[in-house]
Structure formats: structure tokens, C-alpha cells
Coordinates of C-alpha atoms and ligand atoms in Angstrom, one line a residue:
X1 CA 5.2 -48.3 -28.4
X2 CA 1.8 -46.4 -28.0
X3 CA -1.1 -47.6 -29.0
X4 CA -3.3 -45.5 -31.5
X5 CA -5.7 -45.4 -28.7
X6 CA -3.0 -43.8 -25.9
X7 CA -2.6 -41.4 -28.3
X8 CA -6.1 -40.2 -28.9
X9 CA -6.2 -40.4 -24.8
X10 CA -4.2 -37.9 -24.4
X11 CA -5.5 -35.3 -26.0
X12 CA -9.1 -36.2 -24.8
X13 CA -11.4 -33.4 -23.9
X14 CA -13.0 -35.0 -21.1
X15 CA -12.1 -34.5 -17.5
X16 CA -9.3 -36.6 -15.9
X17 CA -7.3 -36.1 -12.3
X18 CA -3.8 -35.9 -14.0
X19 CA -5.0 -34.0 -17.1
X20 CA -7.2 -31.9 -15.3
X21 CA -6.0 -28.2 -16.2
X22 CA -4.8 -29.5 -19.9
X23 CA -8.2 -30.1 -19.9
X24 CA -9.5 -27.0 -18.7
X25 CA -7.3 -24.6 -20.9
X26 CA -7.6 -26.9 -23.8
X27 CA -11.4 -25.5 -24.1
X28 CA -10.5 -21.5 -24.6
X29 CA -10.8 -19.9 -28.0
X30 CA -7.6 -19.3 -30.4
X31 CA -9.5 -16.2 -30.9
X32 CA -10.0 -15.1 -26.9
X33 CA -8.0 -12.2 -26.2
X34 CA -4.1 -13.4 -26.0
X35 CA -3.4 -11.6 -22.9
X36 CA -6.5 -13.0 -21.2
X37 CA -5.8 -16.1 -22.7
X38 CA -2.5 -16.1 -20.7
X39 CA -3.6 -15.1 -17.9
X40 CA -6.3 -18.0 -17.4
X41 CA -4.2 -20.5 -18.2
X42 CA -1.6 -19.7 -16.0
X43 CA -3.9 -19.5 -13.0
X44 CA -5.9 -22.8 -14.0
X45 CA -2.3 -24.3 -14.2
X46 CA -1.2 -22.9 -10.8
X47 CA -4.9 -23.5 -9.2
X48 CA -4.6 -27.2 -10.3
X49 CA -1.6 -27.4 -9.3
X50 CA -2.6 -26.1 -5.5
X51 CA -5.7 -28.0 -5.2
X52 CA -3.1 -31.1 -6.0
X53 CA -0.9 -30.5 -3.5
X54 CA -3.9 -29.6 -1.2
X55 CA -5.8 -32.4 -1.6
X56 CA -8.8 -30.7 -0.2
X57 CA -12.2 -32.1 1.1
X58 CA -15.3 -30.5 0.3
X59 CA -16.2 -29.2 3.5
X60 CA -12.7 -27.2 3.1
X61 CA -13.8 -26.6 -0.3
X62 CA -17.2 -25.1 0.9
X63 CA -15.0 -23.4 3.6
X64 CA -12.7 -21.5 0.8
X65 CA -16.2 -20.8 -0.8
X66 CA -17.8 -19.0 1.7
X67 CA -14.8 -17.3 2.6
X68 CA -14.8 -15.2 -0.5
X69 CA -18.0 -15.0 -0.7
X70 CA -18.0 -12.7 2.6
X71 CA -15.1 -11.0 1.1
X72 CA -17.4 -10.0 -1.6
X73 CA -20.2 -9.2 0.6
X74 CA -18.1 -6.7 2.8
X75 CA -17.2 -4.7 0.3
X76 CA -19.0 -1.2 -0.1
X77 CA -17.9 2.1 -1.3
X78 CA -15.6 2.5 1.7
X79 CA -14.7 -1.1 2.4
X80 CA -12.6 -3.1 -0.1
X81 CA -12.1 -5.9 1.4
X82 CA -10.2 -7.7 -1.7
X83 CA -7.7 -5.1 -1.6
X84 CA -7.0 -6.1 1.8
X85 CA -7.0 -9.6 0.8
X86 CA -4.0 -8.8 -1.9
X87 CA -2.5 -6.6 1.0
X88 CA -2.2 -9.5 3.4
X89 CA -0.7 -11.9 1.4
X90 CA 1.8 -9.4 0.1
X91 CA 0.6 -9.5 -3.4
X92 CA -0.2 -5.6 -3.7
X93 CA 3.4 -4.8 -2.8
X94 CA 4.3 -7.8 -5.4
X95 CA 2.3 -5.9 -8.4
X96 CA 3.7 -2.7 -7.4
X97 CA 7.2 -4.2 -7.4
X98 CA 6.4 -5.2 -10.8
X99 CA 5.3 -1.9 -12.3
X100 CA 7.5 0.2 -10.4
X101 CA 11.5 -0.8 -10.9
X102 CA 13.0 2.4 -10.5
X103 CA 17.1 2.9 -10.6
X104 CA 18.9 2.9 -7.9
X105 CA 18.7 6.0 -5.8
X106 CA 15.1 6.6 -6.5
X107 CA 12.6 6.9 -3.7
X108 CA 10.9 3.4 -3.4
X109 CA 6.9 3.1 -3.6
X110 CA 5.3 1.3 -1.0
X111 CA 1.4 0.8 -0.9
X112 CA -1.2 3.2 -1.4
X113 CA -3.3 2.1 1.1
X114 CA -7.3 2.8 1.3
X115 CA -7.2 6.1 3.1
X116 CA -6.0 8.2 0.8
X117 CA -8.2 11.0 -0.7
X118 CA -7.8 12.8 -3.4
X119 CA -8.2 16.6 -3.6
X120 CA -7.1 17.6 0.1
X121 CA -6.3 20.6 1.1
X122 CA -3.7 22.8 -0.5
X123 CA -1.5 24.4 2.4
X124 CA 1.5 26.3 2.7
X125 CA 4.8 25.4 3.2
X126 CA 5.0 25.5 7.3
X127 CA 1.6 24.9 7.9
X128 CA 0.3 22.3 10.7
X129 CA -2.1 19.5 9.5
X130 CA -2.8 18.0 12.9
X131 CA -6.1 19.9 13.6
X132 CA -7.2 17.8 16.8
X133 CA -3.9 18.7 18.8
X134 CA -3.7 15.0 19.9
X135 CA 0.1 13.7 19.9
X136 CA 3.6 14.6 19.9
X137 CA 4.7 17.3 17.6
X138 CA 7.0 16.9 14.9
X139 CA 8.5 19.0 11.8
X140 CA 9.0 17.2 8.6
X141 CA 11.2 18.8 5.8
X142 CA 13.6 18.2 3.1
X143 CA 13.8 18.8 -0.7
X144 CA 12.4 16.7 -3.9
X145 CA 15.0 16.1 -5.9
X146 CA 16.3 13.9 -9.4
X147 CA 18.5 11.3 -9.3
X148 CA 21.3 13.5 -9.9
X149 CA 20.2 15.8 -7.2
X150 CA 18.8 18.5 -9.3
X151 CA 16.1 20.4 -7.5
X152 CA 12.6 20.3 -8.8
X153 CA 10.4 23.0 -7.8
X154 CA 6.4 23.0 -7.7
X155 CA 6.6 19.4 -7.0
X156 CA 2.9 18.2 -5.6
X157 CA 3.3 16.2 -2.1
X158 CA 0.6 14.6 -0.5
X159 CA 0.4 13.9 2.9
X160 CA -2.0 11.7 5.2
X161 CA -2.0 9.7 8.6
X162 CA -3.7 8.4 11.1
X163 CA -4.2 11.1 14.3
X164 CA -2.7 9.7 17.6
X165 CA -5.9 7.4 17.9
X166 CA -4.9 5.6 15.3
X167 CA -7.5 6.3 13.0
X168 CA -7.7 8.3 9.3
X169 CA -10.0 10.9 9.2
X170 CA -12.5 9.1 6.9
X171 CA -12.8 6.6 9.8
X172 CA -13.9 8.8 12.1
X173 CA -16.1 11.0 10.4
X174 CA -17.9 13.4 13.2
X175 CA -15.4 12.6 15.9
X176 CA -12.1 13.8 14.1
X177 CA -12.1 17.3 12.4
X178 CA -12.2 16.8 8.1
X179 CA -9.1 16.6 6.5
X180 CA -7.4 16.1 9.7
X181 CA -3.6 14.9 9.3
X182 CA -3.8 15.1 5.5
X183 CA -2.3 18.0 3.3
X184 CA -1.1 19.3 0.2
X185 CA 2.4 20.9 -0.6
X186 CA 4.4 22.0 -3.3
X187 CA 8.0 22.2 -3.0
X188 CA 9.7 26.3 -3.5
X189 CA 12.2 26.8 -6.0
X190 CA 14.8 25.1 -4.3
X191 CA 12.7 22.1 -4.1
X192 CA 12.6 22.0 -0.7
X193 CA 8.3 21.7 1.5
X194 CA 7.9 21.7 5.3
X195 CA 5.4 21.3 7.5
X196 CA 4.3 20.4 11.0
X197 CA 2.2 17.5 11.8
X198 CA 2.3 14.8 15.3
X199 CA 4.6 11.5 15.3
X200 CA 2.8 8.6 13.9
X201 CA 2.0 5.7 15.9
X202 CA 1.3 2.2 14.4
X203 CA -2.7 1.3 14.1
X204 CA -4.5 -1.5 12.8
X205 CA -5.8 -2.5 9.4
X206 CA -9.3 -2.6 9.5
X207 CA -9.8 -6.5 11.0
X208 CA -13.6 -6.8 11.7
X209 CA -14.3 -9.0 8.3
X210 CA -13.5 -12.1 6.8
X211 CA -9.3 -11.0 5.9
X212 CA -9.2 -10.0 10.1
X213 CA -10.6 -13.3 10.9
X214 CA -8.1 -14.9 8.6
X215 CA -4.9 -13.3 9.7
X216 CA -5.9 -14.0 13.5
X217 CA -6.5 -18.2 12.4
X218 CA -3.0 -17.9 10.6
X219 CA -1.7 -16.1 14.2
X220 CA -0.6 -12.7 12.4
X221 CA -1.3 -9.3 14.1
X222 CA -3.0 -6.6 11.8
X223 CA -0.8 -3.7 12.7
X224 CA 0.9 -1.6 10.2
X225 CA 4.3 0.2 11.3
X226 CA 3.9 3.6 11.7
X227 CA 4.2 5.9 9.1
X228 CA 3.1 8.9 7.1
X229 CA 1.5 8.5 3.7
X230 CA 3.2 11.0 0.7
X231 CA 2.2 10.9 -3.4
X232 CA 4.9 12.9 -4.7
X233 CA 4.3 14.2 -8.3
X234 CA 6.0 16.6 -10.9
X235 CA 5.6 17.0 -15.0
X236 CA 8.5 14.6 -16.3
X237 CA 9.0 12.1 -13.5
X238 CA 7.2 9.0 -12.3
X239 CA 4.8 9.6 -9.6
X240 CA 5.8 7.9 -5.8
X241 CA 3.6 6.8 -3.6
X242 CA 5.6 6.5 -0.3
X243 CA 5.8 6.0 2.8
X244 CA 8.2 7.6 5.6
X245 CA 8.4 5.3 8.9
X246 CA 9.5 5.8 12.2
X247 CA 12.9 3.8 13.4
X248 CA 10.9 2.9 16.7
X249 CA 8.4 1.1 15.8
X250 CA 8.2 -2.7 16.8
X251 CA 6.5 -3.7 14.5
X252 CA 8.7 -2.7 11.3
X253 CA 9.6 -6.1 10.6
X254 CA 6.3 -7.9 10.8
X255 CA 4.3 -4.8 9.0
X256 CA 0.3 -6.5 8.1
X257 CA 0.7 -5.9 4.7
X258 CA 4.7 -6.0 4.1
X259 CA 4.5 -2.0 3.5
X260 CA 8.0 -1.8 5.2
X261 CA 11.3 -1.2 3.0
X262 CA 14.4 -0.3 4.4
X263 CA 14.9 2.6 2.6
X264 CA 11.9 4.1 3.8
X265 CA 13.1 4.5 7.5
X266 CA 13.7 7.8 8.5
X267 CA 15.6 9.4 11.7
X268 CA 13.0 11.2 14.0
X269 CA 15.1 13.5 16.5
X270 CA 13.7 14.0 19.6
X271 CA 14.4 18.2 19.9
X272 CA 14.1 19.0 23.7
X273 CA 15.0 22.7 23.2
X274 CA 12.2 25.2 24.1
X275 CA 14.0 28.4 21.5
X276 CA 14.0 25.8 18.7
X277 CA 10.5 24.6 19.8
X278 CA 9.5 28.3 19.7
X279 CA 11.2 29.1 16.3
X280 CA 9.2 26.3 14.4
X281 CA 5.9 27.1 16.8
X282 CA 5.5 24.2 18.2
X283 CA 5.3 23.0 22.2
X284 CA 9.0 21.5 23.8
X285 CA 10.4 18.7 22.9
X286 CA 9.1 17.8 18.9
X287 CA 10.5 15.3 16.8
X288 CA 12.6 16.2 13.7
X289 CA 12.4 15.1 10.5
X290 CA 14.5 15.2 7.4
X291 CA 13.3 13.6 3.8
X292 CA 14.3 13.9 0.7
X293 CA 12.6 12.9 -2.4
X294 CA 14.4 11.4 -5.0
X295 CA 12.3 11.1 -8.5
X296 CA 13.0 9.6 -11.7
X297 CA 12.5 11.1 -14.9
X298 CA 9.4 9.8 -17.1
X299 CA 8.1 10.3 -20.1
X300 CA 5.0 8.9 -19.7
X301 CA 1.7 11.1 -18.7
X302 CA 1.0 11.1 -15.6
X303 CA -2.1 9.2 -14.8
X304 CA -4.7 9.5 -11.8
X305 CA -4.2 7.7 -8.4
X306 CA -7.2 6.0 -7.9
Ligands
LIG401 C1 -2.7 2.1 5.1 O1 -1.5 2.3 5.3 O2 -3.4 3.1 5.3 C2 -3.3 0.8 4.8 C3 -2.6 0.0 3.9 C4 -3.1 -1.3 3.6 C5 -4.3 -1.7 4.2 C6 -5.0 -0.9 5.1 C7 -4.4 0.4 5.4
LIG402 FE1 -1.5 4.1 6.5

């Protein structure tokens, strides 16, 4: 039988070892904001939890410290190095999951990425965003459609990646020319948008801070399959923000930040034909792309990528 005073233990308010996030989450308001009151004590309850099963000493302690810490510090306008954090460890692809369950047959989003910029240039259908000529030349076409293959015209698709350097334009300010591999298209009436661009190659995350020194102690790479960045947006359907990836690339399956689905995997065609090189203006052979978008129907407003 318990005791009176076992009982009045138990819900003590000081600290103890097995009590400790009881404890903890015992002390927020009733009147704190219910979602944020959910939130915290969920993550006290899992932080516990891992510090537990850790067992950590405080030298690791003061290790974990100063490791966020420099996250915070190398973060700037340009540089978000938390984001990179959540990339890493998959959790951005895990919150995207979340928000974005689409049914079946609709384009999958992957991540965003930092690179993207909003506002690029508005191009016809046809045009070439490679403006440094570096690379192997490629066409990309195909149509935006809905799930039941109805075309939607004056779709918006965005389009960025890195030149055959491996580096976004933003990256190399003064050395590549602006806006360089990244474009704007609508789709025609049919729904269909081409242009020409170069094959993209795979490239590195940024890895020169605190989440690069952590992947290379955990013995992971920082390279992202290649791929070409698209937002695809039209009144009355759920924005994507996509990828398409080459079937090459090694290093699809171990991809830094878990970008890669399998749906997402496009044929390139090598075309070594100098007419059909000439017909599309490029230089013999080019690869050859076809990709269609698949959008679901929304009624919610569409709101701004950020
Ligand atoms: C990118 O694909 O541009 C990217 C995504 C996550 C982290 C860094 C770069
Ligand atoms: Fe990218």
C-alpha cells in the first residue's frame, strides 16, 4: 500500500532522474498556448528520453553546446545553416511529407533547397537558360497536367540548377553570368513548356561549417544527386516544388539530404543526330527530356515560397 508520503512524492515539483521531464512539463501554464504547449512537452519528453539513453558527460554535453552555437553563428542572410541541419538528418523532407500527401498520381515535392530565387526571368517557351555554354546540352519538355490528365494552360514553372561547375548562380556571383541556369515558363494552351538548358551533374551542399564537419565525423558524403530544380504553380492546384533527376547518377541512393524519390527519376536520351540537333538549335549529341506535371486540385490560396 502507498504511503501518504509516496504519494505526495510523486507529484513533487522538484527535480529527480526518473521524474525529470514530468517535472519539467509539470511547470508550463494551463493557460500557455495549447499548440505550443504540445509541442514543448513532447520534445522535453523525447529530449529526456535521449539524454537517458545517452547518458552523456559534460564534456559531450559542452560538445553538443558549441556545436549549435556555430550553427547559429554561420548563419547570415545567405547561409542557413539550421536548414541544412534539418536537411541532413532528413527532417525537412519529413515536414514536407507531412504537409504535402498528395493522391496518387500527383507529382511528389521534394525539397526546396536554398538556391532558389524568386522573381527570375520570364522566358519563352524554347528558350536556353544556360548562359555560360559550359556542359552537355539537353531539351526538357512535356505538359502540366491534373490528375485526370486534363491540360492546364498558363501554368508558372520555375527552373534552376547548378551550371556544369557545380555551383548556383548566387554562389558565384561575378564569375557566372546572373540568373544563369534559372528560368521562368508558362505552359501554352495545351499545357505543354520547353526549353533548353545543359545535363545536370551532382555538386555538393555547402560543407565548410559546423553540419559539413558533422556529416564527414558520421562518414557521409555531402553530394546531392543531380537534378534540376522546378515550382510548378496554377490558380486551383497545390503548388510543387520538384525535382527532375538524372538515372545516372551514383549517388541517387545516398542523396545528402534524402531529396531523392523514385518517382522523380527521369529518362535523359542521349540524341546523337546532327538534323535533330539542328531542329532544336543545339550542338550534336544533346540529351532528351520528357516530364510531365501532374497537379492536384486545391482550394486553398496559394501562398509565397519563401
Ligand atoms: C539544393 O538542392 O539546392 C540544396 C538542397 C538542400 C541543401 C543544399 C542545397
Ligand atoms: Fe539543388
Amino acid at each position: 500500500m502507498q504511503s501518504a508520503f509516496t504519494t505526495a512524492q510523486s507529484s513533487s515539483p522538484y527535480f529527480d532522474e526518473a521524474r525529470s521531464a514530468e517535472v519539467v512539463n509539470a511547470r508550463m501554464s494551463e493557460n500557455a498556448d495549447a499548440r505550443l504547449r504540445q509541442v514543448m512537452s513532447v520534445l522535453v519528453k523525447h529530449l529526456h528520453a535521449a539524454i537517458k539513453e545517452i547518458e552523456p558527460t559534460h564534456e559531450e554535453w559542452f560538445a553538443a553546446i558549441r556545436f549549435l552555437t556555430e550553427t547559429g553563428q554561420m548563419c547570415t542572410d545567405w547561409r542557413q545553416e539550421y536548414i541544412l541541419l534539418s536537411d541532413i538528418l532528413g527532417v525537412s523532407m519529413l515536414v514536407d511529407a507531412i504537409n504535402h500527401r498528395r493522391p496518387s498520381g500527383a507529382t511528389p515535392n521534394t525539397i526546396l533547397g536554398p538556391f532558389y530565387i524568386a522573381n527570375a526571368p520570364e522566358y519563352r517557351n524554347g528558350s536556353n537558360i544556360c548562359l555560360d555554354g559550359k556542359g552537355e546540352p539537353m531539351v526538357v519538355e512535356g505538359r502540366v497536367t491534373d490528375i485526370n490528365g486534363k491540360p492546364i494552360p498558363d501554368a508558372k514553372l520555375e527552373v534552376w540548377q547548378t551550371n556544369d561547375d557545380g555551383f548556383y548562380d548566387v554562389q558565384q556571383k561575378g564569375i557566372q553570368p546572373e540568373s544563369n541556369l534559372r528560368g521562368v515558363f508558362t505552359s501554352d494552351a495545351e499545357g505543354r513548356y520547353w526549353f533548353k538548358s545543359v545535363k545536370p551533374r551532382h555538386y555538393p551542399i555547402p560543407s565548410d561549417g559546423p553540419v559539413g564537419k558533422l556529416l564527414g565525423a558520421m562518414g557521409r558524403h555531402p553530394n546531392r544527386a543531380a537534378h534540376l530544380h522546378f515550382i510548378v504553380t496554377a490558380p486551383g492546384y497545390e503548388a510543387v516544388i520538384t525535382h527532375i533527376f538524372t538515372p545516372d547518377c551514383p549517388y541517387l541512393p545516398e542523396d545528402a539530404v534524402f531529396g531523392v524519390k523514385r518517382e522523380l527519376i527521369a529518362e535523359f536520351n542521349k540524341i546523337d543526330d546532327p538534323q535533330a540537333a539542328q531542329r532544336v538549335g543545339l550542338s550534336s549529341p544533346f540529351w532528351s527530356v520528357v516530364w510531365d506535371f501532374t497537379l492536384a486540385a486545391s482550394d486553398k490560396p496559394m501562398r509565397a515560397i519563401t
